[in-house]
PDB file of C-alpha atoms in Angstrom:
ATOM      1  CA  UNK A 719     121.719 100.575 128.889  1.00 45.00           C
ATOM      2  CA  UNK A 720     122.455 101.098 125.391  1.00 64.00           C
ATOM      3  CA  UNK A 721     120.320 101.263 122.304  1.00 82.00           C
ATOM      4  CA  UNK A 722     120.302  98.825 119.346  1.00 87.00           C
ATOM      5  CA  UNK A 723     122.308 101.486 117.189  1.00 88.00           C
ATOM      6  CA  UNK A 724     124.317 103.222 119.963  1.00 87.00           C
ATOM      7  CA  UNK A 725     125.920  99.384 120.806  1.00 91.00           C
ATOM      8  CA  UNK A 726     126.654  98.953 117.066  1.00 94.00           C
ATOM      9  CA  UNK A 727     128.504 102.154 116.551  1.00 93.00           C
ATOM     10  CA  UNK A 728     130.440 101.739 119.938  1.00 93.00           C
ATOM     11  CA  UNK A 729     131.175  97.731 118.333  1.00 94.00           C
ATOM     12  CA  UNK A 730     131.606  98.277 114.879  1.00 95.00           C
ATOM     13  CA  UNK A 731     132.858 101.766 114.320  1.00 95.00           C
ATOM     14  CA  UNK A 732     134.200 103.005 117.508  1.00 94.00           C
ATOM     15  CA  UNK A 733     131.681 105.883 117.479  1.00 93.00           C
ATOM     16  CA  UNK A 734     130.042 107.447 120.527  1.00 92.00           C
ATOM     17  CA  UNK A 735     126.243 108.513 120.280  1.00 89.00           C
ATOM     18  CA  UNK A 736     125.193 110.959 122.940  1.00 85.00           C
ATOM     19  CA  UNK A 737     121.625 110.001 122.810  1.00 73.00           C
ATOM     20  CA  UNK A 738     120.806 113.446 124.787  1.00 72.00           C
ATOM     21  CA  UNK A 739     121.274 115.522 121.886  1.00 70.00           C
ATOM     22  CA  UNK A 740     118.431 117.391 120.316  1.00 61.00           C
ATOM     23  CA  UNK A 741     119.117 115.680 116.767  1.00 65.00           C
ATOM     24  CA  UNK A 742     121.950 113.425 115.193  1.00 66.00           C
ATOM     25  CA  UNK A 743     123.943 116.490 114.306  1.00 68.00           C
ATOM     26  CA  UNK A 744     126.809 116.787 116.555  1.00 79.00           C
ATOM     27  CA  UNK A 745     125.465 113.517 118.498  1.00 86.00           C
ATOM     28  CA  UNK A 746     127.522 111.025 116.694  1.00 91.00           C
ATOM     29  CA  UNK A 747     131.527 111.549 117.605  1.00 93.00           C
ATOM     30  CA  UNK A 748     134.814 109.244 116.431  1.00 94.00           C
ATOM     31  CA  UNK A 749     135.949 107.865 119.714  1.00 92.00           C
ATOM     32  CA  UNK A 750     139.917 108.040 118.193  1.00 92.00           C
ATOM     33  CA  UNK A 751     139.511 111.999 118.288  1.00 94.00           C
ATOM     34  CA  UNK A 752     136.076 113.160 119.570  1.00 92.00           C
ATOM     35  CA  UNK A 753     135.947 114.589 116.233  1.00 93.00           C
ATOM     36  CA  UNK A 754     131.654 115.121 115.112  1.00 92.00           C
ATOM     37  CA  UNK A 755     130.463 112.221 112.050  1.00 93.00           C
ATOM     38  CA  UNK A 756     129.553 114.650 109.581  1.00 93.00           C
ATOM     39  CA  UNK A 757     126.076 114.838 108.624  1.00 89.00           C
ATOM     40  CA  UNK A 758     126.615 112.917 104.785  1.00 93.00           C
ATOM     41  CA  UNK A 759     127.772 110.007 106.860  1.00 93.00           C
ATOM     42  CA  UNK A 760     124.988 109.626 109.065  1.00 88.00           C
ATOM     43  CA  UNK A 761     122.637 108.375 106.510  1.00 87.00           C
ATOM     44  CA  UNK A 762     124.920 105.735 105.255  1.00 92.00           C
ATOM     45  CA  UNK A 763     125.029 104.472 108.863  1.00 93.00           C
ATOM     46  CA  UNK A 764     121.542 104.258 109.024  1.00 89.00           C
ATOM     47  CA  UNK A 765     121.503 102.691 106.347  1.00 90.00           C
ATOM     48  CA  UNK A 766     124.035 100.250 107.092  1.00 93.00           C
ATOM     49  CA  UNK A 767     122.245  99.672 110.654  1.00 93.00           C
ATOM     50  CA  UNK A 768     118.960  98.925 109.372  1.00 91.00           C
ATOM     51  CA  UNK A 769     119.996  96.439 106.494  1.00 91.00           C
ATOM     52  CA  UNK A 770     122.343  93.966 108.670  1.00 93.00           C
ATOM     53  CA  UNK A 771     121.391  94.596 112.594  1.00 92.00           C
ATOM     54  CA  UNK A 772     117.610  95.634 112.875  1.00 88.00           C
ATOM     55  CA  UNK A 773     117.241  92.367 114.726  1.00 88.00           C
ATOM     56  CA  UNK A 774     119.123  94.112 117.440  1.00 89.00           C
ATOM     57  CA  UNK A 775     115.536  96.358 118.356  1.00 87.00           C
ATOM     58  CA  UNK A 776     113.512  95.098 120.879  1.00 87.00           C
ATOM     59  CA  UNK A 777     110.162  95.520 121.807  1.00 90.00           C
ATOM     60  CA  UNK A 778     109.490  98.723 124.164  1.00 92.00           C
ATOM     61  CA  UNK A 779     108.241  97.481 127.897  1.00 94.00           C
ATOM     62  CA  UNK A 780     104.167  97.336 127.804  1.00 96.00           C
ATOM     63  CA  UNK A 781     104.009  97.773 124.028  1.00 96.00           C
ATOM     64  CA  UNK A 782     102.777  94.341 123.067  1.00 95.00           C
ATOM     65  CA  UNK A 783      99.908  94.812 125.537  1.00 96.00           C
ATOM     66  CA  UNK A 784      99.451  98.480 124.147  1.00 98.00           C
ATOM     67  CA  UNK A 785      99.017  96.983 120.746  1.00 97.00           C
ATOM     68  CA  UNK A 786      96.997  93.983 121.527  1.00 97.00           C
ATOM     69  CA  UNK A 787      94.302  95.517 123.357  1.00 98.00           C
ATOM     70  CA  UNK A 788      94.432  98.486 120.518  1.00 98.00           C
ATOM     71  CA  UNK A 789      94.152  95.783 117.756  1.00 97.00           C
ATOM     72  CA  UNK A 790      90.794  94.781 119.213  1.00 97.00           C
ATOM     73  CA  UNK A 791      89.208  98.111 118.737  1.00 96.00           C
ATOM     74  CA  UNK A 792      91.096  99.287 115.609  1.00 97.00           C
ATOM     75  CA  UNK A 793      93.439  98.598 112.601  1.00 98.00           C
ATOM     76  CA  UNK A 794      97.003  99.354 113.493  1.00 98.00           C
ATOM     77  CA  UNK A 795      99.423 100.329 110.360  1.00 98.00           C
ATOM     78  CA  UNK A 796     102.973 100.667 111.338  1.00 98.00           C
ATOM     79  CA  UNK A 797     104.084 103.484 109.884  1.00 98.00           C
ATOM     80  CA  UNK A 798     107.968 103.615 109.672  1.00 96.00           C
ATOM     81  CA  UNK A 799     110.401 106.163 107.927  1.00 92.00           C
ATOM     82  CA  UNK A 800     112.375 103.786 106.204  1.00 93.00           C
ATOM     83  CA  UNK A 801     112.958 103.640 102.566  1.00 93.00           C
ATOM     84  CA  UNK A 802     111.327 100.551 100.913  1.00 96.00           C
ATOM     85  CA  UNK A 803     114.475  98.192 100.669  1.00 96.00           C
ATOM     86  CA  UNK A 804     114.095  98.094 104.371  1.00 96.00           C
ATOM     87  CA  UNK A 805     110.122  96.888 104.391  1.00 97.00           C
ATOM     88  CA  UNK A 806     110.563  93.270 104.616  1.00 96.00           C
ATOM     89  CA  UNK A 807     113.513  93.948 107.121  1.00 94.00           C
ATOM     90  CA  UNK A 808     111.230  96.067 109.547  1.00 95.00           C
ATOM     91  CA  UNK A 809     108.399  93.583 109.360  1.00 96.00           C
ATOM     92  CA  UNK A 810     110.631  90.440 110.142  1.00 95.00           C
ATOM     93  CA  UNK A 811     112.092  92.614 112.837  1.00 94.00           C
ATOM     94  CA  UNK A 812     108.610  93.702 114.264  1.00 95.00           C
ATOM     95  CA  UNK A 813     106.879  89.846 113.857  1.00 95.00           C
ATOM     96  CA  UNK A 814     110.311  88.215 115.837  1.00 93.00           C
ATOM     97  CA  UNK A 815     108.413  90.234 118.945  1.00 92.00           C
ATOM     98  CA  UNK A 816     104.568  89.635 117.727  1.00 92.00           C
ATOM     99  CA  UNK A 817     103.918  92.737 116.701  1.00 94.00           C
ATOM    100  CA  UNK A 818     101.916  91.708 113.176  1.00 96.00           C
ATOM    101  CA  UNK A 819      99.694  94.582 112.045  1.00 97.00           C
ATOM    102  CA  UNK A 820     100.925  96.022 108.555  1.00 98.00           C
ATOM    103  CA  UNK A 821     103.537  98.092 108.219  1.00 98.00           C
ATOM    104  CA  UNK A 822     104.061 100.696 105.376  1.00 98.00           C
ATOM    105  CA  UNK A 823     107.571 102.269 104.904  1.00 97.00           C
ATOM    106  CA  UNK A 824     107.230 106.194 103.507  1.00 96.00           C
ATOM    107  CA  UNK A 825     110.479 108.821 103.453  1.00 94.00           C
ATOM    108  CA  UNK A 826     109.935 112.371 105.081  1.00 94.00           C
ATOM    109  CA  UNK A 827     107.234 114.377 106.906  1.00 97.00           C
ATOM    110  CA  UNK A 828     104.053 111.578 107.758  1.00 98.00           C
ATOM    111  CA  UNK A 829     101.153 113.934 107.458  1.00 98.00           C
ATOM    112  CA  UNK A 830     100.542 112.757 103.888  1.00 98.00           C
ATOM    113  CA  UNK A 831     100.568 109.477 104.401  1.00 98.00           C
ATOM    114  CA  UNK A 832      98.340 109.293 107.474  1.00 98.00           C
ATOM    115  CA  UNK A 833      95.872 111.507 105.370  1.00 98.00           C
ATOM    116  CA  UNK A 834      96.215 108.365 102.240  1.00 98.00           C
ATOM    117  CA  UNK A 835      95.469 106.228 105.166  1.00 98.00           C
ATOM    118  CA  UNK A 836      92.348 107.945 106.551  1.00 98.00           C
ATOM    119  CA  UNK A 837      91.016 107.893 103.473  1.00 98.00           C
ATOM    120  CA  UNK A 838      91.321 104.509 102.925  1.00 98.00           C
ATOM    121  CA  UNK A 839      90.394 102.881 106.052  1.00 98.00           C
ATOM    122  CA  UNK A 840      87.895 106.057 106.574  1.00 98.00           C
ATOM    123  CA  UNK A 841      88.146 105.403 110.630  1.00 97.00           C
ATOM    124  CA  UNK A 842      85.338 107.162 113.125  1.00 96.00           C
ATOM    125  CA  UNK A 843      88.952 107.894 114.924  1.00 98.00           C
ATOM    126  CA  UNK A 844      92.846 107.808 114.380  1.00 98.00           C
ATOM    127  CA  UNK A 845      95.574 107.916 116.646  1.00 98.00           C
ATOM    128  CA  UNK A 846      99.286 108.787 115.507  1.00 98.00           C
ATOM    129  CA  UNK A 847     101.722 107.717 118.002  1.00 98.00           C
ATOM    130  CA  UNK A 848     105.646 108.869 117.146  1.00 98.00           C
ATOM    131  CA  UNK A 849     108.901 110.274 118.572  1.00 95.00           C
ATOM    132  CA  UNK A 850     109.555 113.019 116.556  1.00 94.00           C
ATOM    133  CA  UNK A 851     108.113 116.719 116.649  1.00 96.00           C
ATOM    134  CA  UNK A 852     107.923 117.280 112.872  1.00 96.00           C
ATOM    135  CA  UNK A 853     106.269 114.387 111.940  1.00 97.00           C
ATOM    136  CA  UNK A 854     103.435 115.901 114.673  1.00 98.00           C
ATOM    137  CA  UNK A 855     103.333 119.312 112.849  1.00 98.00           C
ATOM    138  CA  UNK A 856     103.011 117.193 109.527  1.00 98.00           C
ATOM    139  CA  UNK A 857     100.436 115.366 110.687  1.00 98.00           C
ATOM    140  CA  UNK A 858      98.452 118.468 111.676  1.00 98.00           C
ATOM    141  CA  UNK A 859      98.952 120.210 108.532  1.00 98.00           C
ATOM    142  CA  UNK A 860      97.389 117.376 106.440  1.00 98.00           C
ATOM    143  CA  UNK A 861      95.401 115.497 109.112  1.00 98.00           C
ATOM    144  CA  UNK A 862      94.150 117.350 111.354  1.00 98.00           C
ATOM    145  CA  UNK A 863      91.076 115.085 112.619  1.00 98.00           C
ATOM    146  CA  UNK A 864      93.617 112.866 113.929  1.00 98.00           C
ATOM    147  CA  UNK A 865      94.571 112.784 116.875  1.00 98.00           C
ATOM    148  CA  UNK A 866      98.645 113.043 117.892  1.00 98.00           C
ATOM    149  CA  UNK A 867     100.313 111.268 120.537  1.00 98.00           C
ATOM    150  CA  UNK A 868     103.859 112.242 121.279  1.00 98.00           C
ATOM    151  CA  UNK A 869     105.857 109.494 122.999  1.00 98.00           C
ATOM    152  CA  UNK A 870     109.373 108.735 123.317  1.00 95.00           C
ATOM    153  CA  UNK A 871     109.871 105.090 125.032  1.00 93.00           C
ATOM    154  CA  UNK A 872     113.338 105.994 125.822  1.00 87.00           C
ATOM    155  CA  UNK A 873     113.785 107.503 129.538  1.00 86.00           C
ATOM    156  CA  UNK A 874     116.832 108.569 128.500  1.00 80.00           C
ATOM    157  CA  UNK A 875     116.335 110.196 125.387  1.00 83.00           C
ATOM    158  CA  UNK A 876     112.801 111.352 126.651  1.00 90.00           C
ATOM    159  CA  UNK A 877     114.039 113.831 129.278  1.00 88.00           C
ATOM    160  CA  UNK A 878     115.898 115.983 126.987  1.00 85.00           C
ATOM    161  CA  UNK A 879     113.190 116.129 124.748  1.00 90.00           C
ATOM    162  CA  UNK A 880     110.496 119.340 124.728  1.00 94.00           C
ATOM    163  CA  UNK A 881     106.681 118.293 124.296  1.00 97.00           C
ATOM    164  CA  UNK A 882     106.082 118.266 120.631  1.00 97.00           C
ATOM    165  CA  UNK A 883     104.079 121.708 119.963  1.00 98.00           C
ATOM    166  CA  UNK A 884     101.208 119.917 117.504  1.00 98.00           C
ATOM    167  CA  UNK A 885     100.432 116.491 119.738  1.00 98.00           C
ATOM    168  CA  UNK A 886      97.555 116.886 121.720  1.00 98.00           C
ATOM    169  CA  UNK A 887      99.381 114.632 124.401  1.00 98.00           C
ATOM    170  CA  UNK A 888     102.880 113.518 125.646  1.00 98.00           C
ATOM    171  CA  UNK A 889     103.082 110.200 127.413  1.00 98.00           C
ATOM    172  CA  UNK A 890     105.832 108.012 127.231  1.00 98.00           C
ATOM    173  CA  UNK A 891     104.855 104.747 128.362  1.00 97.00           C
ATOM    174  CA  UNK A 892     102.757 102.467 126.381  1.00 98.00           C
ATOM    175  CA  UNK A 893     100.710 101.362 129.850  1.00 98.00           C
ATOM    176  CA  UNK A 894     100.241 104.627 130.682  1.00 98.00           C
ATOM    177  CA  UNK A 895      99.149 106.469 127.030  1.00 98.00           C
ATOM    178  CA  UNK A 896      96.800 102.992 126.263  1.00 98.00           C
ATOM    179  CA  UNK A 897      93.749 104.229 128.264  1.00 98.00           C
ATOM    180  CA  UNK A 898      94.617 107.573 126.565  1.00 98.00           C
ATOM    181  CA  UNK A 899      94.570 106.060 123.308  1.00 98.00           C
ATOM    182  CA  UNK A 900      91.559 103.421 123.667  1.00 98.00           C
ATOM    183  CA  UNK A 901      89.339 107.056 125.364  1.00 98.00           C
ATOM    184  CA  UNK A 902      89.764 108.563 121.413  1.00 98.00           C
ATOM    185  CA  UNK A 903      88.037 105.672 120.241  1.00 96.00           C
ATOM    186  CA  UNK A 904      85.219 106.132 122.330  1.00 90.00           C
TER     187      UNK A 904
END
């Protein structure tokens, strides 16, 4: 199996992604020479990706159960590290599999914006859920009442990937972290 991205640089750029690297650096290779994509490329290619094939994503298995069951206990804000342009993209993309909650689109660490959104919704609880160590330590540094879920839906980028050090859990499948997740609301 191949993900959304890796498929379209294999199809439309005859790049490899080696999805067990720690980070894009050095993950991303030219097929025609094994040559690295240097890093100022990558975010073009992102770019590109998200603005003609994020229709390509599909839903994680158990995540529209996850969600549904969550949605009757609290508000659910999809927060997604895209830049703006991309918001009406991302939401399309997320309603084609049913997942409707609102989405908000922010650029770097998340800590600050889950902190805007605890003040605003001013929840007895908050769960972050995300893939990415940093965006754990953020959230600790300016939310710290909240707890952090690390999970990584992909088996097979999730074994080469360390706990993140500022989640209070690591669970990778949305069936298995939901009674996690619904016992924080309690």
């Amino acid at each position: 199996m191949v993900t959304p991205f890796g498929a379209w640089l294999d199809e439309a750029h005859a790049i490899d992604f080696a999805m067990e690297r720690p980070d894009f650096s050095g993950a991303l290779t030219r097929r025609a020479d094994s040559s690295p994509v240097e890093e100022e490329h990558i975010g073009p290619l992102l770019d590109a990706f998200f603005t003609t094939e994020m229709h390509r994503q599909t839903l994680v298995p158990h995540a529209a159960r996850a969600l549904a069951t969550i949605a009757e206990l609290a508000d659910i804000v999809v927060l997604t590290n895209l830049t703006d342009q991309f918001h009406a993209g991302r939401v399309a993309q997320l309603e084609a599999v049913g997942i409707r909650h609102r989405v908000q689109c922010n650029q770097g660490g998340k800590g600050q914006p889950v902190a805007d959104l605890v003040a605003e919704y001013r929840p007895s609880a908050t769960v972050f859920v995300d893939d990415l160590p940093h965006h754990h330590a953020s959230v600790a540094r300016h939310a710290p009442e909240v707890w952090r879920l690390h999970m990584i839906a992909e088996p097979r980028l999730a074994r080469h990937r360390a706990p993140a050090a500022d989640a209070h859990a690591r669970i990778d499948d949305w069936a298995e972290a939901l009674p996690w997740i619904v016992a924080r609301f309690a």
